[in-house]
Amino acid sequence: MNIEYYHASRFGNGAKVAEEFRRQAALLGATVNVHHIRDTDPKRLASADLYVFSSPGQWGKPIKKVRRFLSELDLPVGTRCAVLTTEIAPRPDKETGALPTEEEQAKWQRVRPIINELLQKAGLARIAEDKILVTEIRGPLEDGWEAKVQSFAEQVVTATAGAQRQ
Ligand SMILES: Cc1cc2nc3c(=O)[nH]c(=O)nc-3n(C[C@H](O)[C@H](O)[C@H](O)COP(=O)(O)O)c2cc1C
């Protein structure tokens, strides 16, 4: 199984996540090639059984270069892909100490919904999505991030192997 992984890490956290994904997927027998999108022509991606797209969040969206990259993809309709973003951990309210609910977060945080809209427009079939959190703007990654990446790798490798058997 061949997976092509495209990320747009600026401070290195997303690059670490990509490398951990590559390591975990390799343990499951998959070959993962990791690329930064700045080195990639979105119209000429290497062929793959699965693509993984990853972006840091910025002002509630995926960064602009990722939005442009995804809007220029030229892959066959139905191509399988997965999304793994890096996003800032929600902060507790200064007065109440309560963390924002999913609903409250969704008002300003639209990183994955925007990626998903762009993938849908490109005709791709998204099989999984997740986010890995950073605890401060430039990192570090949240505690336990490796286990989250491991379970994401297991999920997408198993689903892709299942689709190949059909
Ligand atoms: C100017 C700026 C704005 C940001 N805005 C958001 C945001 O709206 N939502 C979010 O989840 N993360 C936001 N972040 C944090 C990024 O998610 C974080 O820097 C990134 O995931 C780290 O990954 P990287 O090291 O691979 O670049 C912002 C970071 C910067 C520098």
Short mmCIF file of N, CA, C and O in Angstrom, two decimals, residues 2-132:
data_model
loop_
_atom_site.label_atom_id
_atom_site.label_comp_id
_atom_site.label_asym_id
_atom_site.label_seq_id
_atom_site.Cartn_x
_atom_site.Cartn_y
_atom_site.Cartn_z
N ASN A 2 0.52 2.17 -0.87
CA ASN A 2 1.33 3.38 -0.98
C ASN A 2 0.50 4.61 -0.59
O ASN A 2 -0.59 4.82 -1.12
N ILE A 3 1.03 5.37 0.36
CA ILE A 3 0.32 6.57 0.83
C ILE A 3 1.19 7.79 0.56
O ILE A 3 2.39 7.80 0.88
N GLU A 4 0.61 8.81 -0.05
CA GLU A 4 1.33 10.08 -0.25
C GLU A 4 0.75 11.09 0.74
O GLU A 4 -0.47 11.29 0.79
N TYR A 5 1.62 11.72 1.52
CA TYR A 5 1.21 12.59 2.63
C TYR A 5 1.71 14.00 2.35
O TYR A 5 2.90 14.23 2.16
N TYR A 6 0.79 14.95 2.30
CA TYR A 6 1.14 16.35 1.99
C TYR A 6 0.80 17.23 3.19
O TYR A 6 -0.35 17.25 3.63
N HIS A 7 1.80 17.95 3.69
CA HIS A 7 1.55 18.85 4.82
C HIS A 7 2.11 20.23 4.53
O HIS A 7 2.77 20.45 3.49
N ALA A 8 1.82 21.16 5.43
CA ALA A 8 2.25 22.54 5.22
C ALA A 8 2.79 23.10 6.54
O ALA A 8 2.49 24.23 6.92
N SER A 9 3.57 22.29 7.24
CA SER A 9 4.05 22.68 8.57
C SER A 9 4.93 23.93 8.50
O SER A 9 5.80 24.03 7.64
N ARG A 10 4.69 24.88 9.44
CA ARG A 10 5.55 26.07 9.50
C ARG A 10 6.53 25.99 10.65
O ARG A 10 7.67 26.38 10.54
N PHE A 11 6.08 25.50 11.81
CA PHE A 11 6.94 25.50 13.00
C PHE A 11 7.45 24.10 13.33
O PHE A 11 8.09 23.90 14.37
N GLY A 12 7.13 23.12 12.52
CA GLY A 12 7.69 21.78 12.70
C GLY A 12 6.78 20.76 13.35
O GLY A 12 7.07 19.56 13.32
N ASN A 13 5.66 21.22 13.94
CA ASN A 13 4.77 20.26 14.62
C ASN A 13 4.10 19.32 13.62
O ASN A 13 4.07 18.10 13.81
N GLY A 14 3.57 19.89 12.55
CA GLY A 14 2.92 19.06 11.52
C GLY A 14 3.91 18.13 10.83
O GLY A 14 3.55 17.02 10.44
N ALA A 15 5.16 18.57 10.74
CA ALA A 15 6.19 17.70 10.13
C ALA A 15 6.46 16.50 11.06
O ALA A 15 6.65 15.38 10.59
N LYS A 16 6.45 16.76 12.38
CA LYS A 16 6.63 15.65 13.35
C LYS A 16 5.48 14.66 13.26
O LYS A 16 5.67 13.45 13.33
N VAL A 17 4.28 15.20 13.14
CA VAL A 17 3.08 14.34 13.03
C VAL A 17 3.20 13.48 11.76
O VAL A 17 2.93 12.27 11.78
N ALA A 18 3.64 14.11 10.68
CA ALA A 18 3.77 13.37 9.41
C ALA A 18 4.79 12.23 9.55
O ALA A 18 4.56 11.11 9.10
N GLU A 19 5.90 12.53 10.20
CA GLU A 19 6.95 11.51 10.37
C GLU A 19 6.45 10.36 11.26
O GLU A 19 6.72 9.20 10.98
N GLU A 20 5.71 10.70 12.30
CA GLU A 20 5.16 9.65 13.17
C GLU A 20 4.13 8.81 12.42
O GLU A 20 4.08 7.59 12.58
N PHE A 21 3.33 9.46 11.59
CA PHE A 21 2.37 8.72 10.77
C PHE A 21 3.12 7.76 9.84
O PHE A 21 2.75 6.58 9.72
N ARG A 22 4.20 8.26 9.23
CA ARG A 22 4.99 7.41 8.31
C ARG A 22 5.52 6.19 9.06
O ARG A 22 5.41 5.06 8.59
N ARG A 23 6.03 6.43 10.29
CA ARG A 23 6.60 5.35 11.09
C ARG A 23 5.53 4.32 11.48
O ARG A 23 5.74 3.11 11.34
N GLN A 24 4.39 4.81 11.94
CA GLN A 24 3.32 3.92 12.39
C GLN A 24 2.72 3.13 11.22
O GLN A 24 2.45 1.94 11.34
N ALA A 25 2.54 3.83 10.09
CA ALA A 25 1.95 3.14 8.92
C ALA A 25 2.93 2.09 8.40
O ALA A 25 2.51 1.02 7.94
N ALA A 26 4.24 2.37 8.49
CA ALA A 26 5.24 1.40 8.02
C ALA A 26 5.15 0.12 8.85
O ALA A 26 5.31 -0.99 8.32
N LEU A 27 4.88 0.27 10.17
CA LEU A 27 4.74 -0.92 11.03
C LEU A 27 3.56 -1.77 10.59
O LEU A 27 3.49 -2.96 10.88
N LEU A 28 2.61 -1.13 9.88
CA LEU A 28 1.42 -1.85 9.39
C LEU A 28 1.60 -2.28 7.93
O LEU A 28 0.65 -2.70 7.28
N GLY A 29 2.80 -2.08 7.41
CA GLY A 29 3.10 -2.56 6.05
C GLY A 29 2.85 -1.54 4.94
O GLY A 29 2.94 -1.88 3.77
N ALA A 30 2.56 -0.30 5.29
CA ALA A 30 2.31 0.71 4.25
C ALA A 30 3.56 1.57 4.03
O ALA A 30 4.30 1.85 4.96
N THR A 31 3.75 1.97 2.79
CA THR A 31 4.85 2.89 2.48
C THR A 31 4.27 4.29 2.40
O THR A 31 3.30 4.52 1.67
N VAL A 32 4.85 5.22 3.15
CA VAL A 32 4.34 6.60 3.15
C VAL A 32 5.44 7.54 2.68
O VAL A 32 6.55 7.53 3.21
N ASN A 33 5.14 8.32 1.66
CA ASN A 33 6.06 9.37 1.22
C ASN A 33 5.52 10.70 1.72
O ASN A 33 4.37 11.05 1.42
N VAL A 34 6.35 11.41 2.49
CA VAL A 34 5.91 12.68 3.09
C VAL A 34 6.46 13.84 2.26
O VAL A 34 7.64 13.86 1.90
N HIS A 35 5.58 14.80 1.95
CA HIS A 35 5.99 15.98 1.17
C HIS A 35 5.49 17.24 1.85
O HIS A 35 4.37 17.26 2.39
N HIS A 36 6.25 18.32 1.77
CA HIS A 36 5.72 19.65 2.12
C HIS A 36 5.06 20.19 0.85
O HIS A 36 5.60 20.03 -0.25
N ILE A 37 3.92 20.85 1.00
CA ILE A 37 3.22 21.30 -0.21
C ILE A 37 4.02 22.33 -1.01
O ILE A 37 3.80 22.47 -2.20
N ARG A 38 4.95 23.02 -0.34
CA ARG A 38 5.72 24.03 -1.10
C ARG A 38 6.58 23.37 -2.19
O ARG A 38 6.98 24.01 -3.15
N ASP A 39 6.86 22.07 -2.02
CA ASP A 39 7.69 21.36 -3.00
C ASP A 39 6.84 20.60 -4.01
O ASP A 39 7.35 19.75 -4.74
N THR A 40 5.52 20.85 -4.03
CA THR A 40 4.62 19.98 -4.78
C THR A 40 3.72 20.76 -5.71
O THR A 40 3.12 21.76 -5.32
N ASP A 41 3.61 20.27 -6.95
CA ASP A 41 2.63 20.81 -7.90
C ASP A 41 1.32 20.06 -7.67
O ASP A 41 1.26 18.85 -7.90
N PRO A 42 0.26 20.73 -7.20
CA PRO A 42 -0.98 20.02 -6.87
C PRO A 42 -1.63 19.31 -8.06
O PRO A 42 -2.47 18.43 -7.88
N LYS A 43 -1.23 19.70 -9.25
CA LYS A 43 -1.81 19.05 -10.43
C LYS A 43 -1.05 17.78 -10.80
O LYS A 43 -1.46 17.06 -11.69
N ARG A 44 0.09 17.54 -10.15
CA ARG A 44 0.91 16.38 -10.50
C ARG A 44 1.32 15.58 -9.27
O ARG A 44 2.51 15.39 -9.01
N LEU A 45 0.34 15.12 -8.51
CA LEU A 45 0.68 14.31 -7.34
C LEU A 45 1.07 12.91 -7.79
O LEU A 45 0.53 12.40 -8.78
N ALA A 46 2.01 12.30 -7.05
CA ALA A 46 2.38 10.91 -7.32
C ALA A 46 1.15 10.04 -7.13
O ALA A 46 0.28 10.37 -6.31
N SER A 47 1.08 8.92 -7.85
CA SER A 47 -0.11 8.08 -7.69
C SER A 47 -0.02 7.35 -6.33
O SER A 47 1.06 7.08 -5.83
N ALA A 48 -1.18 7.10 -5.76
CA ALA A 48 -1.21 6.52 -4.41
C ALA A 48 -2.51 5.78 -4.18
O ALA A 48 -3.52 6.03 -4.85
N ASP A 49 -2.48 4.86 -3.20
CA ASP A 49 -3.72 4.19 -2.77
C ASP A 49 -4.53 5.12 -1.86
O ASP A 49 -5.74 4.97 -1.72
N LEU A 50 -3.82 6.04 -1.21
CA LEU A 50 -4.48 6.99 -0.30
C LEU A 50 -3.62 8.25 -0.20
O LEU A 50 -2.39 8.17 -0.16
N TYR A 51 -4.28 9.39 -0.17
CA TYR A 51 -3.59 10.66 0.07
C TYR A 51 -3.96 11.15 1.47
O TYR A 51 -5.13 11.04 1.87
N VAL A 52 -2.98 11.69 2.19
CA VAL A 52 -3.29 12.36 3.46
C VAL A 52 -2.94 13.84 3.29
O VAL A 52 -1.85 14.17 2.79
N PHE A 53 -3.87 14.72 3.67
CA PHE A 53 -3.65 16.16 3.60
C PHE A 53 -3.66 16.72 5.01
O PHE A 53 -4.53 16.39 5.82
N SER A 54 -2.68 17.61 5.27
CA SER A 54 -2.53 18.15 6.62
C SER A 54 -2.24 19.64 6.56
O SER A 54 -1.44 20.08 5.75
N SER A 55 -2.90 20.40 7.43
CA SER A 55 -2.66 21.84 7.48
C SER A 55 -2.64 22.32 8.92
O SER A 55 -3.38 21.81 9.75
N PRO A 56 -1.83 23.35 9.19
CA PRO A 56 -2.00 24.04 10.46
C PRO A 56 -3.24 24.93 10.38
O PRO A 56 -3.61 25.38 9.29
N GLY A 57 -3.84 25.22 11.52
CA GLY A 57 -4.93 26.19 11.56
C GLY A 57 -4.37 27.60 11.60
O GLY A 57 -3.28 27.83 12.12
N GLN A 58 -5.09 28.54 11.00
CA GLN A 58 -4.74 29.96 11.13
C GLN A 58 -5.99 30.79 10.99
O GLN A 58 -6.68 30.70 9.97
N TRP A 59 -6.30 31.58 12.03
CA TRP A 59 -7.51 32.40 12.05
C TRP A 59 -8.74 31.56 11.71
O TRP A 59 -9.56 31.96 10.90
N GLY A 60 -8.79 30.37 12.28
CA GLY A 60 -9.97 29.53 12.13
C GLY A 60 -10.06 28.75 10.84
O GLY A 60 -11.04 28.02 10.61
N LYS A 61 -9.03 28.90 9.98
CA LYS A 61 -9.07 28.22 8.67
C LYS A 61 -7.79 27.43 8.47
O LYS A 61 -6.81 27.65 9.17
N PRO A 62 -7.77 26.57 7.43
CA PRO A 62 -6.48 26.03 7.02
C PRO A 62 -5.66 27.18 6.43
O PRO A 62 -6.25 28.14 5.93
N ILE A 63 -4.33 27.12 6.47
CA ILE A 63 -3.56 28.25 5.92
C ILE A 63 -3.84 28.40 4.43
O ILE A 63 -4.21 27.45 3.75
N LYS A 64 -3.65 29.65 3.94
CA LYS A 64 -4.05 30.00 2.58
C LYS A 64 -3.39 29.09 1.53
O LYS A 64 -4.02 28.68 0.57
N LYS A 65 -2.10 28.79 1.75
CA LYS A 65 -1.39 27.96 0.76
C LYS A 65 -2.02 26.59 0.63
O LYS A 65 -2.03 25.99 -0.44
N VAL A 66 -2.56 26.07 1.74
CA VAL A 66 -3.24 24.76 1.68
C VAL A 66 -4.57 24.90 0.95
O VAL A 66 -4.93 24.05 0.14
N ARG A 67 -5.28 26.00 1.23
CA ARG A 67 -6.56 26.20 0.53
C ARG A 67 -6.32 26.26 -0.97
O ARG A 67 -7.04 25.63 -1.75
N ARG A 68 -5.28 26.98 -1.36
CA ARG A 68 -4.98 27.07 -2.80
C ARG A 68 -4.57 25.69 -3.34
O ARG A 68 -5.04 25.25 -4.38
N PHE A 69 -3.71 25.00 -2.63
CA PHE A 69 -3.22 23.67 -3.04
C PHE A 69 -4.41 22.72 -3.27
O PHE A 69 -4.51 22.08 -4.31
N LEU A 70 -5.31 22.69 -2.31
CA LEU A 70 -6.44 21.75 -2.42
C LEU A 70 -7.40 22.17 -3.54
O LEU A 70 -8.00 21.31 -4.19
N SER A 71 -7.51 23.48 -3.78
CA SER A 71 -8.44 23.90 -4.83
C SER A 71 -7.86 23.63 -6.23
O SER A 71 -8.59 23.67 -7.21
N GLU A 72 -6.55 23.34 -6.28
CA GLU A 72 -5.93 23.07 -7.59
C GLU A 72 -5.67 21.58 -7.84
O GLU A 72 -5.08 21.21 -8.85
N LEU A 73 -6.12 20.73 -6.92
CA LEU A 73 -5.88 19.28 -7.10
C LEU A 73 -6.53 18.79 -8.39
O LEU A 73 -7.60 19.27 -8.78
N ASP A 74 -5.87 17.83 -9.00
CA ASP A 74 -6.42 17.26 -10.23
C ASP A 74 -6.28 15.74 -10.15
O ASP A 74 -5.38 15.16 -10.75
N LEU A 75 -7.15 15.14 -9.35
CA LEU A 75 -7.10 13.68 -9.13
C LEU A 75 -8.41 13.06 -9.62
O LEU A 75 -9.43 13.75 -9.68
N PRO A 76 -8.38 11.78 -9.98
CA PRO A 76 -9.62 11.15 -10.44
C PRO A 76 -10.74 11.24 -9.38
O PRO A 76 -10.46 11.14 -8.18
N VAL A 77 -11.94 11.43 -9.85
CA VAL A 77 -13.10 11.49 -8.94
C VAL A 77 -13.15 10.20 -8.11
O VAL A 77 -12.92 9.11 -8.65
N GLY A 78 -13.41 10.35 -6.83
CA GLY A 78 -13.50 9.16 -5.97
C GLY A 78 -12.18 8.76 -5.35
O GLY A 78 -12.13 7.79 -4.57
N THR A 79 -11.09 9.48 -5.66
CA THR A 79 -9.79 9.17 -5.05
C THR A 79 -9.91 9.27 -3.53
O THR A 79 -10.49 10.21 -3.00
N ARG A 80 -9.32 8.30 -2.85
CA ARG A 80 -9.48 8.23 -1.39
C ARG A 80 -8.45 9.12 -0.69
O ARG A 80 -7.27 9.14 -1.07
N CYS A 81 -8.91 9.81 0.33
CA CYS A 81 -7.99 10.68 1.08
C CYS A 81 -8.41 10.75 2.54
O CYS A 81 -9.52 10.34 2.91
N ALA A 82 -7.49 11.27 3.35
CA ALA A 82 -7.76 11.46 4.78
C ALA A 82 -7.15 12.80 5.19
O ALA A 82 -6.26 13.32 4.51
N VAL A 83 -7.65 13.35 6.28
CA VAL A 83 -7.27 14.69 6.72
C VAL A 83 -6.76 14.62 8.16
O VAL A 83 -7.43 14.05 9.03
N LEU A 84 -5.57 15.18 8.39
CA LEU A 84 -5.01 15.20 9.75
C LEU A 84 -4.40 16.59 10.00
O LEU A 84 -3.30 16.86 9.54
N THR A 85 -5.13 17.45 10.70
CA THR A 85 -4.67 18.83 10.89
C THR A 85 -3.89 18.98 12.20
O THR A 85 -3.94 18.10 13.08
N THR A 86 -3.17 20.09 12.32
CA THR A 86 -2.68 20.50 13.65
C THR A 86 -3.42 21.79 14.01
O THR A 86 -3.50 22.70 13.20
N GLU A 87 -3.97 21.81 15.20
CA GLU A 87 -4.81 22.93 15.64
C GLU A 87 -4.46 23.29 17.09
O GLU A 87 -3.96 22.46 17.84
N ILE A 88 -4.81 24.52 17.44
CA ILE A 88 -4.50 24.99 18.81
C ILE A 88 -5.50 24.37 19.80
O ILE A 88 -6.70 24.29 19.50
N ALA A 89 -5.00 23.96 20.95
CA ALA A 89 -5.89 23.40 21.98
C ALA A 89 -6.83 24.49 22.49
O ALA A 89 -6.40 25.63 22.67
N PRO A 90 -8.11 24.19 22.68
CA PRO A 90 -9.03 25.20 23.19
C PRO A 90 -8.60 25.69 24.57
O PRO A 90 -8.11 24.91 25.39
N ARG A 91 -8.77 27.01 24.79
CA ARG A 91 -8.37 27.62 26.07
C ARG A 91 -9.57 27.70 27.00
O ARG A 91 -10.68 28.02 26.54
N PRO A 92 -9.37 27.49 28.31
CA PRO A 92 -10.48 27.67 29.25
C PRO A 92 -10.88 29.14 29.34
O PRO A 92 -10.02 30.02 29.20
N ASP A 93 -12.14 29.39 29.55
CA ASP A 93 -12.65 30.76 29.75
C ASP A 93 -11.95 31.39 30.96
O ASP A 93 -11.83 30.74 32.00
N LYS A 94 -11.52 32.66 30.78
CA LYS A 94 -10.74 33.31 31.86
C LYS A 94 -11.55 33.46 33.14
O LYS A 94 -11.01 33.41 34.24
N GLU A 95 -12.86 33.67 33.01
CA GLU A 95 -13.67 33.87 34.22
C GLU A 95 -14.18 32.57 34.81
O GLU A 95 -14.08 32.34 36.02
N THR A 96 -14.72 31.69 33.95
CA THR A 96 -15.37 30.49 34.49
C THR A 96 -14.42 29.28 34.55
O THR A 96 -14.67 28.32 35.26
N GLY A 97 -13.35 29.34 33.76
CA GLY A 97 -12.43 28.20 33.72
C GLY A 97 -12.95 27.06 32.85
O GLY A 97 -12.28 26.04 32.68
N ALA A 98 -14.16 27.25 32.28
CA ALA A 98 -14.75 26.16 31.48
C ALA A 98 -14.16 26.15 30.07
O ALA A 98 -13.90 27.21 29.49
N LEU A 99 -13.96 24.95 29.55
CA LEU A 99 -13.50 24.83 28.16
C LEU A 99 -14.68 25.07 27.21
O LEU A 99 -15.81 24.71 27.55
N PRO A 100 -14.46 25.67 26.04
CA PRO A 100 -15.57 25.86 25.12
C PRO A 100 -16.12 24.52 24.63
O PRO A 100 -15.36 23.56 24.47
N THR A 101 -17.44 24.47 24.44
CA THR A 101 -18.04 23.24 23.92
C THR A 101 -17.67 23.11 22.44
O THR A 101 -17.22 24.07 21.81
N GLU A 102 -17.92 21.92 21.87
CA GLU A 102 -17.68 21.70 20.43
C GLU A 102 -18.43 22.73 19.60
O GLU A 102 -17.92 23.26 18.62
N GLU A 103 -19.67 23.02 20.06
CA GLU A 103 -20.52 23.96 19.32
C GLU A 103 -19.92 25.38 19.33
O GLU A 103 -19.87 26.06 18.30
N GLU A 104 -19.43 25.78 20.50
CA GLU A 104 -18.81 27.12 20.62
C GLU A 104 -17.54 27.19 19.77
O GLU A 104 -17.30 28.17 19.07
N GLN A 105 -16.75 26.13 19.82
CA GLN A 105 -15.50 26.11 19.03
C GLN A 105 -15.78 26.21 17.54
O GLN A 105 -15.06 26.86 16.80
N ALA A 106 -16.86 25.53 17.13
CA ALA A 106 -17.18 25.48 15.69
C ALA A 106 -17.52 26.85 15.12
O ALA A 106 -17.49 27.05 13.92
N LYS A 107 -17.81 27.83 16.00
CA LYS A 107 -18.14 29.18 15.51
C LYS A 107 -16.91 29.88 14.94
O LYS A 107 -17.01 30.70 14.05
N TRP A 108 -15.72 29.59 15.48
CA TRP A 108 -14.52 30.27 14.96
C TRP A 108 -13.50 29.31 14.35
O TRP A 108 -12.62 29.72 13.61
N GLN A 109 -13.67 28.03 14.64
CA GLN A 109 -12.66 27.06 14.21
C GLN A 109 -13.23 26.22 13.07
O GLN A 109 -14.03 25.33 13.32
N ARG A 110 -12.83 26.55 11.83
CA ARG A 110 -13.43 25.84 10.69
C ARG A 110 -12.34 25.20 9.82
O ARG A 110 -12.46 25.12 8.61
N VAL A 111 -11.26 24.76 10.46
CA VAL A 111 -10.11 24.24 9.70
C VAL A 111 -10.51 23.00 8.90
O VAL A 111 -10.38 22.98 7.67
N ARG A 112 -11.03 22.00 9.59
CA ARG A 112 -11.39 20.77 8.87
C ARG A 112 -12.64 20.92 8.00
O ARG A 112 -12.65 20.43 6.87
N PRO A 113 -13.69 21.64 8.46
CA PRO A 113 -14.82 21.83 7.53
C PRO A 113 -14.41 22.47 6.21
O PRO A 113 -14.90 22.06 5.15
N ILE A 114 -13.49 23.44 6.25
CA ILE A 114 -13.08 24.09 4.99
C ILE A 114 -12.27 23.11 4.13
O ILE A 114 -12.48 23.01 2.92
N ILE A 115 -11.39 22.36 4.75
CA ILE A 115 -10.64 21.35 3.99
C ILE A 115 -11.62 20.37 3.36
O ILE A 115 -11.52 20.03 2.17
N ASN A 116 -12.60 19.93 4.13
CA ASN A 116 -13.55 18.95 3.62
C ASN A 116 -14.37 19.51 2.45
O ASN A 116 -14.63 18.79 1.48
N GLU A 117 -14.75 20.79 2.54
CA GLU A 117 -15.47 21.40 1.41
C GLU A 117 -14.61 21.39 0.14
O GLU A 117 -15.09 21.08 -0.95
N LEU A 118 -13.33 21.73 0.30
CA LEU A 118 -12.43 21.77 -0.87
C LEU A 118 -12.23 20.37 -1.45
O LEU A 118 -12.20 20.19 -2.68
N LEU A 119 -12.11 19.38 -0.58
CA LEU A 119 -11.93 18.01 -1.07
C LEU A 119 -13.19 17.52 -1.79
O LEU A 119 -13.11 16.82 -2.81
N GLN A 120 -14.32 17.93 -1.24
CA GLN A 120 -15.59 17.54 -1.88
C GLN A 120 -15.69 18.16 -3.28
O GLN A 120 -16.04 17.49 -4.24
N LYS A 121 -15.32 19.45 -3.37
CA LYS A 121 -15.34 20.12 -4.67
C LYS A 121 -14.41 19.43 -5.66
O LYS A 121 -14.69 19.38 -6.86
N ALA A 122 -13.28 18.91 -5.15
CA ALA A 122 -12.31 18.23 -6.01
C ALA A 122 -12.77 16.82 -6.36
O ALA A 122 -12.10 16.12 -7.14
N GLY A 123 -13.87 16.37 -5.76
CA GLY A 123 -14.42 15.04 -6.09
C GLY A 123 -13.76 13.90 -5.34
O GLY A 123 -13.89 12.74 -5.71
N LEU A 124 -13.03 14.22 -4.27
CA LEU A 124 -12.32 13.17 -3.53
C LEU A 124 -13.22 12.52 -2.48
O LEU A 124 -14.18 13.14 -2.01
N ALA A 125 -12.88 11.29 -2.12
CA ALA A 125 -13.64 10.56 -1.09
C ALA A 125 -12.83 10.55 0.20
O ALA A 125 -11.78 9.91 0.28
N ARG A 126 -13.31 11.29 1.21
CA ARG A 126 -12.59 11.39 2.47
C ARG A 126 -12.97 10.21 3.36
O ARG A 126 -14.14 10.01 3.64
N ILE A 127 -11.98 9.44 3.81
CA ILE A 127 -12.30 8.26 4.61
C ILE A 127 -12.10 8.48 6.10
O ILE A 127 -12.57 7.70 6.91
N ALA A 128 -11.35 9.53 6.45
CA ALA A 128 -11.12 9.78 7.89
C ALA A 128 -10.61 11.19 8.09
O ALA A 128 -10.01 11.77 7.19
N GLU A 129 -10.88 11.72 9.29
CA GLU A 129 -10.27 13.01 9.64
C GLU A 129 -10.00 13.05 11.13
O GLU A 129 -10.70 12.41 11.92
N ASP A 130 -8.95 13.75 11.49
CA ASP A 130 -8.67 13.98 12.91
C ASP A 130 -7.79 15.21 13.03
O ASP A 130 -7.30 15.74 12.03
N LYS A 131 -7.62 15.65 14.27
CA LYS A 131 -6.74 16.78 14.53
C LYS A 131 -5.78 16.40 15.65
O LYS A 131 -6.15 15.65 16.55
N ILE A 132 -4.58 16.92 15.56
CA ILE A 132 -3.61 16.80 16.64
C ILE A 132 -3.42 18.21 17.17
O ILE A 132 -3.23 19.15 16.40
#
